[in-house]
Structure formats: structure tokens, C-alpha cells
Amino acid sequence: NIDFYFERKNSDRLFRFAIKNENEVFLKFALQESKFDNRVVDSPGNIDFVLSYIEQGYKIDLCCNVLLYATFEKWHVDHNRRLIKNINRIVVESDENNYILLTCNTVMTLAHCCEFLTKIGGSVKLFKRKARKIVGRLELLAEKIINYIDGDLIEAIFLDRDYKNRTLLKIVTEYGFNCFLRNVSTSTLLDSIWAGKHASECDGRLDDFSTITFLLKSAASYIPG
């Protein structure tokens, strides 16, 4: 029975084994389907385990995706402080030492870091000002990085999905990280999504699954009363 491996006495070991061996498909499934004991991600030992990788600059994408399921208000203040300290390294360290450059989708990782800090600042008053300040600096860094990205890659980057099955575009719009969207290429992507990718090719007969098409064809909603 697979549930045996997710029992409390086994789940910590399984959780760490999956991270150590980068079993991303398994971790994504287990976290999305709440297979792990709900205390696993927030247990002190596992927090130390995940933070130790971040401090070494290893498995950053994986660790950030795992921390999407963390409840930071349950963390000890020292654990929150350690996470903030390591996120702050992104904006203070030189390029050659910056672990952010080791990530697969650097912009997604920056968005995750902004999300973590926003959550911590919103739930732990001690870190509210510092978290807000670092988020601002991370946003500016993200804007700078996006400006150097080939426009042809923008769509793949912003439509990439994390362990909660959210696109990068959804994350930055949900949290209002506006600096991620100031680039001309991101504006073009947003226009394309709004009007429909094939809008410019429309010959009067071509329908596209865009917001405009939906609004034109959907029935009006009436409020009773």
C-alpha cells in the first residue's frame, strides 16, 4: 500500500530522500495531492534540510517549489530569518557568486522569492519592513534580467508552471509584482493572450480562443432583483 510510505513515521525520510535525489515528478505529485503528512514541509528538521541546500546554492528551483507549500507563520523566527537572509544574498552578492544564476528559470525563482517574502512580511510583523524592501530590490533585478532575455523566449518563461501548476504570469499578476511586466516583450505577450495569438491573421472566418472572442459569444449575465 503506497500510503504506508506517506505515514508520519516514514514521510520525513521519504521527503528528504526525494529532495536529495531530485525526484521532481514524485515530489510535485505528492505535494499537489497532499500525500505527505501536512506537517512535513513545516517540521523544523525538514526546514533545516531544505534551507541547507539553499545556503549552499544547490537545488534552488526544487527547494523553492517545495517551499510553496510552507506555512511561514508556523516557522520559528530563526528559520524565517535564515530564509530571508539567503534570499537577500541574491541582491547583494556579485554575479559570479550569485546562486540565482544556477536556476533553470531564474525569473520564476525570483517570483517565488518575492512570494515567500510577501507571505512572511504579511504574517510576521518583525520582518514586514525588511521583506518589503527586499521584494522591491528583487523586482528591479527581475526587470533587469528580463530586459536581457531574447524576446522569443519570453512566452516559454512566463508560461512555465511551478509545483502548484501556476504559470509565472499568474504569480506576478496575483501578487502585483509589476516590475516583471514592464518589458516590451512581456507587454507583447499580454496583448497576444488578450487578443488571441492568431488575431493578426484573422481573415473574418478564423476564430481564436481569446478573451475578446469569449466576451463576444458569451451570454450576458443578469442580476436578479
CSV table of C-alpha atoms in Angstrom, one decimal:
chain,number,residue,atom,x,y,z
A,1,ASN,CA,0.0,0.0,0.0
A,2,ILE,CA,1.6,3.3,-1.2
A,3,ASP,CA,0.0,5.2,1.7
A,4,PHE,CA,2.3,3.3,4.1
A,5,TYR,CA,5.3,5.3,2.8
A,6,PHE,CA,3.4,8.6,3.5
A,7,GLU,CA,2.7,7.8,7.1
A,8,ARG,CA,4.2,10.2,9.6
A,9,LYS,CA,6.9,7.9,10.7
A,10,ASN,CA,8.1,7.4,7.1
A,11,SER,CA,7.2,10.7,5.4
A,12,ASP,CA,10.1,12.7,6.7
A,13,ARG,CA,12.6,10.2,5.4
A,14,LEU,CA,10.7,9.9,2.1
A,15,PHE,CA,10.5,13.7,1.8
A,16,ARG,CA,14.2,14.2,2.3
A,17,PHE,CA,15.1,11.2,0.0
A,18,ALA,CA,13.1,12.7,-2.8
A,19,ILE,CA,14.7,16.2,-2.4
A,20,LYS,CA,18.2,14.7,-2.2
A,21,ASN,CA,17.7,12.6,-5.3
A,22,GLU,CA,15.8,15.3,-7.1
A,23,ASN,CA,12.7,13.2,-7.7
A,24,GLU,CA,10.8,16.2,-9.0
A,25,VAL,CA,7.9,14.3,-10.6
A,26,PHE,CA,7.2,12.4,-7.4
A,27,LEU,CA,7.5,15.5,-5.2
A,28,LYS,CA,5.2,17.5,-7.4
A,29,PHE,CA,2.6,14.8,-7.4
A,30,ALA,CA,2.9,14.1,-3.6
A,31,LEU,CA,2.7,17.8,-2.7
A,32,GLN,CA,-0.2,18.6,-5.1
A,33,GLU,CA,-2.2,15.6,-3.9
A,34,SER,CA,-1.4,16.2,-0.2
A,35,LYS,CA,0.1,12.8,0.1
A,36,PHE,CA,2.6,13.8,2.7
A,37,ASP,CA,1.6,14.4,6.3
A,38,ASN,CA,0.6,18.1,6.4
A,39,ARG,CA,3.3,18.8,9.0
A,40,VAL,CA,6.2,17.5,6.8
A,41,VAL,CA,7.1,20.7,5.0
A,42,ASP,CA,6.9,22.8,8.2
A,43,SER,CA,8.7,20.4,10.6
A,44,PRO,CA,11.9,22.0,12.0
A,45,GLY,CA,14.2,19.2,10.8
A,46,ASN,CA,12.9,19.4,7.2
A,47,ILE,CA,13.1,23.2,7.2
A,48,ASP,CA,16.7,22.9,8.2
A,49,PHE,CA,17.2,20.3,5.5
A,50,VAL,CA,15.7,22.5,2.7
A,51,LEU,CA,17.5,25.7,3.9
A,52,SER,CA,20.8,23.9,4.0
A,53,TYR,CA,20.6,23.3,0.2
A,54,ILE,CA,19.6,26.9,-0.4
A,55,GLU,CA,22.5,28.1,1.7
A,56,GLN,CA,24.9,26.0,-0.4
A,57,GLY,CA,23.3,27.2,-3.6
A,58,TYR,CA,22.1,23.7,-4.6
A,59,LYS,CA,18.7,22.5,-5.9
A,60,ILE,CA,17.3,26.1,-5.7
A,61,ASP,CA,14.4,25.5,-8.1
A,62,LEU,CA,13.4,22.3,-6.3
A,63,CYS,CA,13.6,23.9,-2.9
A,64,CYS,CA,11.6,26.9,-3.9
A,65,ASN,CA,8.9,24.7,-5.3
A,66,VAL,CA,8.8,22.7,-2.1
A,67,LEU,CA,8.6,25.9,0.0
A,68,LEU,CA,5.4,26.9,-1.9
A,69,TYR,CA,3.7,24.5,0.5
A,70,ALA,CA,5.3,26.0,3.6
A,71,THR,CA,3.2,27.9,6.2
A,72,PHE,CA,5.7,30.6,7.3
A,73,GLU,CA,3.7,31.8,10.3
A,74,LYS,CA,4.3,28.4,11.8
A,75,TRP,CA,8.0,28.6,11.4
A,76,HIS,CA,10.4,29.6,14.2
A,77,VAL,CA,11.6,33.1,13.8
A,78,ASP,CA,15.2,31.9,13.3
A,79,HIS,CA,14.1,29.8,10.3
A,80,ASN,CA,12.3,32.8,8.7
A,81,ARG,CA,15.4,34.9,9.4
A,82,ARG,CA,17.6,32.3,7.6
A,83,LEU,CA,15.3,32.2,4.6
A,84,ILE,CA,15.2,36.0,4.4
A,85,LYS,CA,19.0,36.2,4.7
A,86,ASN,CA,19.5,33.7,1.9
A,87,ILE,CA,17.0,35.4,-0.4
A,88,ASN,CA,18.8,38.7,0.3
A,89,ARG,CA,22.0,37.2,-0.9
A,90,ILE,CA,20.5,37.4,-4.4
A,91,VAL,CA,20.6,41.2,-4.4
A,92,VAL,CA,23.8,41.8,-2.6
A,93,GLU,CA,26.3,39.2,-3.9
A,94,SER,CA,28.3,39.6,-7.1
A,95,ASP,CA,27.2,37.9,-10.3
A,96,GLU,CA,29.9,35.2,-10.2
A,97,ASN,CA,28.8,34.1,-6.7
A,98,ASN,CA,25.1,34.5,-7.1
A,99,TYR,CA,23.2,31.2,-6.8
A,100,ILE,CA,20.3,32.7,-8.7
A,101,LEU,CA,22.3,32.1,-11.9
A,102,LEU,CA,22.2,28.4,-11.3
A,103,THR,CA,18.5,28.1,-11.6
A,104,CYS,CA,16.6,26.8,-14.6
A,105,ASN,CA,14.1,29.6,-14.7
A,106,THR,CA,15.7,32.5,-13.0
A,107,VAL,CA,12.7,34.8,-13.3
A,108,MET,CA,10.4,32.1,-11.8
A,109,THR,CA,12.7,31.7,-8.9
A,110,LEU,CA,12.8,35.5,-8.3
A,111,ALA,CA,9.0,35.5,-8.3
A,112,HIS,CA,8.9,32.6,-5.8
A,113,CYS,CA,11.3,34.5,-3.5
A,114,CYS,CA,9.1,37.6,-3.8
A,115,GLU,CA,6.1,35.5,-2.9
A,116,PHE,CA,7.9,34.0,0.2
A,117,LEU,CA,8.9,37.4,1.5
A,118,THR,CA,5.4,38.8,0.9
A,119,LYS,CA,3.9,35.9,2.9
A,120,ILE,CA,6.5,36.2,5.7
A,121,GLY,CA,6.1,40.0,5.9
A,122,GLY,CA,2.3,39.6,6.0
A,123,SER,CA,2.3,37.1,8.8
A,124,VAL,CA,5.4,38.1,10.9
A,125,LYS,CA,5.4,41.8,11.8
A,126,LEU,CA,9.1,41.6,12.8
A,127,PHE,CA,10.1,41.1,9.2
A,128,LYS,CA,7.4,43.3,7.5
A,129,ARG,CA,9.6,46.2,6.5
A,130,LYS,CA,12.7,44.2,5.6
A,131,ALA,CA,10.7,41.8,3.5
A,132,ARG,CA,9.0,44.6,1.6
A,133,LYS,CA,12.4,46.3,1.0
A,134,ILE,CA,14.0,43.1,-0.4
A,135,VAL,CA,10.9,42.4,-2.6
A,136,GLY,CA,11.4,45.8,-4.2
A,137,ARG,CA,15.0,45.1,-5.0
A,138,LEU,CA,14.2,41.6,-6.3
A,139,GLU,CA,11.6,43.1,-8.6
A,140,LEU,CA,14.1,45.6,-10.0
A,141,LEU,CA,16.6,42.7,-10.5
A,142,ALA,CA,14.0,40.7,-12.3
A,143,GLU,CA,13.2,43.6,-14.6
A,144,LYS,CA,16.9,44.0,-15.4
A,145,ILE,CA,17.2,40.3,-16.2
A,146,ILE,CA,14.1,40.2,-18.4
A,147,ASN,CA,15.4,43.1,-20.4
A,148,TYR,CA,18.4,40.9,-21.4
A,149,ILE,CA,16.2,37.8,-22.4
A,150,ASP,CA,15.6,37.1,-26.0
A,151,GLY,CA,12.0,38.1,-26.8
A,152,ASP,CA,11.4,34.7,-28.4
A,153,LEU,CA,11.9,33.1,-25.0
A,154,ILE,CA,9.6,35.3,-23.0
A,155,GLU,CA,6.5,33.2,-23.7
A,156,ALA,CA,8.1,29.9,-22.6
A,157,ILE,CA,9.4,31.6,-19.4
A,158,PHE,CA,6.2,33.3,-18.4
A,159,LEU,CA,4.0,30.3,-19.2
A,160,ASP,CA,6.3,27.9,-17.3
A,161,ARG,CA,4.5,26.3,-14.4
A,162,ASP,CA,5.5,25.6,-10.8
A,163,TYR,CA,4.6,22.8,-8.4
A,164,LYS,CA,1.2,24.4,-7.8
A,165,ASN,CA,0.6,24.4,-11.5
A,166,ARG,CA,0.7,28.2,-11.7
A,167,THR,CA,2.3,30.0,-14.6
A,168,LEU,CA,4.9,32.7,-13.8
A,169,LEU,CA,2.4,35.1,-15.4
A,170,LYS,CA,-0.3,34.1,-12.8
A,171,ILE,CA,2.1,34.6,-9.9
A,172,VAL,CA,3.3,38.1,-10.8
A,173,THR,CA,-0.2,39.3,-11.6
A,174,GLU,CA,-1.7,37.7,-8.5
A,175,TYR,CA,0.8,39.4,-6.2
A,176,GLY,CA,1.2,42.6,-8.2
A,177,PHE,CA,4.9,42.2,-9.0
A,178,ASN,CA,4.6,44.8,-11.7
A,179,CYS,CA,8.3,45.2,-12.5
A,180,PHE,CA,8.2,41.7,-14.0
A,181,LEU,CA,5.8,43.0,-16.7
A,182,ARG,CA,7.5,46.3,-17.8
A,183,ASN,CA,9.4,44.9,-20.7
A,184,VAL,CA,8.2,45.3,-24.3
A,185,SER,CA,8.3,41.6,-24.9
A,186,THR,CA,6.1,40.9,-21.8
A,187,SER,CA,3.6,43.6,-23.0
A,188,THR,CA,3.5,41.9,-26.4
A,189,LEU,CA,2.8,38.5,-24.7
A,190,LEU,CA,0.0,40.0,-22.6
A,191,ASP,CA,-1.5,41.6,-25.8
A,192,SER,CA,-1.3,38.3,-27.5
A,193,ILE,CA,-3.0,36.5,-24.7
A,194,TRP,CA,-5.8,39.1,-24.5
A,195,ALA,CA,-6.5,39.4,-28.3
A,196,GLY,CA,-5.6,35.8,-29.2
A,197,LYS,CA,-2.4,34.5,-30.8
A,198,HIS,CA,-3.9,34.4,-34.3
A,199,ALA,CA,-5.7,37.8,-34.1
A,200,SER,CA,-3.4,39.4,-36.6
A,201,GLU,CA,-4.1,36.5,-39.0
A,202,CYS,CA,-7.8,36.8,-38.8
A,203,ASP,CA,-9.5,36.9,-42.2
A,204,GLY,CA,-13.0,37.2,-41.0
A,205,ARG,CA,-13.5,33.4,-40.6
A,206,LEU,CA,-10.8,32.4,-38.2
A,207,ASP,CA,-12.0,32.1,-34.6
A,208,ASP,CA,-9.4,32.1,-31.7
A,209,PHE,CA,-9.9,31.2,-28.1
A,210,SER,CA,-9.2,34.6,-26.8
A,211,THR,CA,-10.9,36.8,-24.1
A,212,ILE,CA,-12.4,39.0,-26.8
A,213,THR,CA,-14.0,36.1,-28.6
A,214,PHE,CA,-15.3,34.8,-25.3
A,215,LEU,CA,-16.9,38.1,-24.4
A,216,LEU,CA,-18.5,38.4,-27.8
A,217,LYS,CA,-20.0,35.0,-27.8
A,218,SER,CA,-20.9,34.5,-24.1
A,219,ALA,CA,-24.4,35.3,-22.9
A,220,ALA,CA,-24.9,38.3,-20.7
A,221,SER,CA,-25.4,37.6,-17.0
A,222,TYR,CA,-28.4,39.2,-15.4
A,223,ILE,CA,-28.6,40.0,-11.7
A,224,PRO,CA,-32.0,39.2,-10.2
A,225,GLY,CA,-33.9,42.0,-8.4
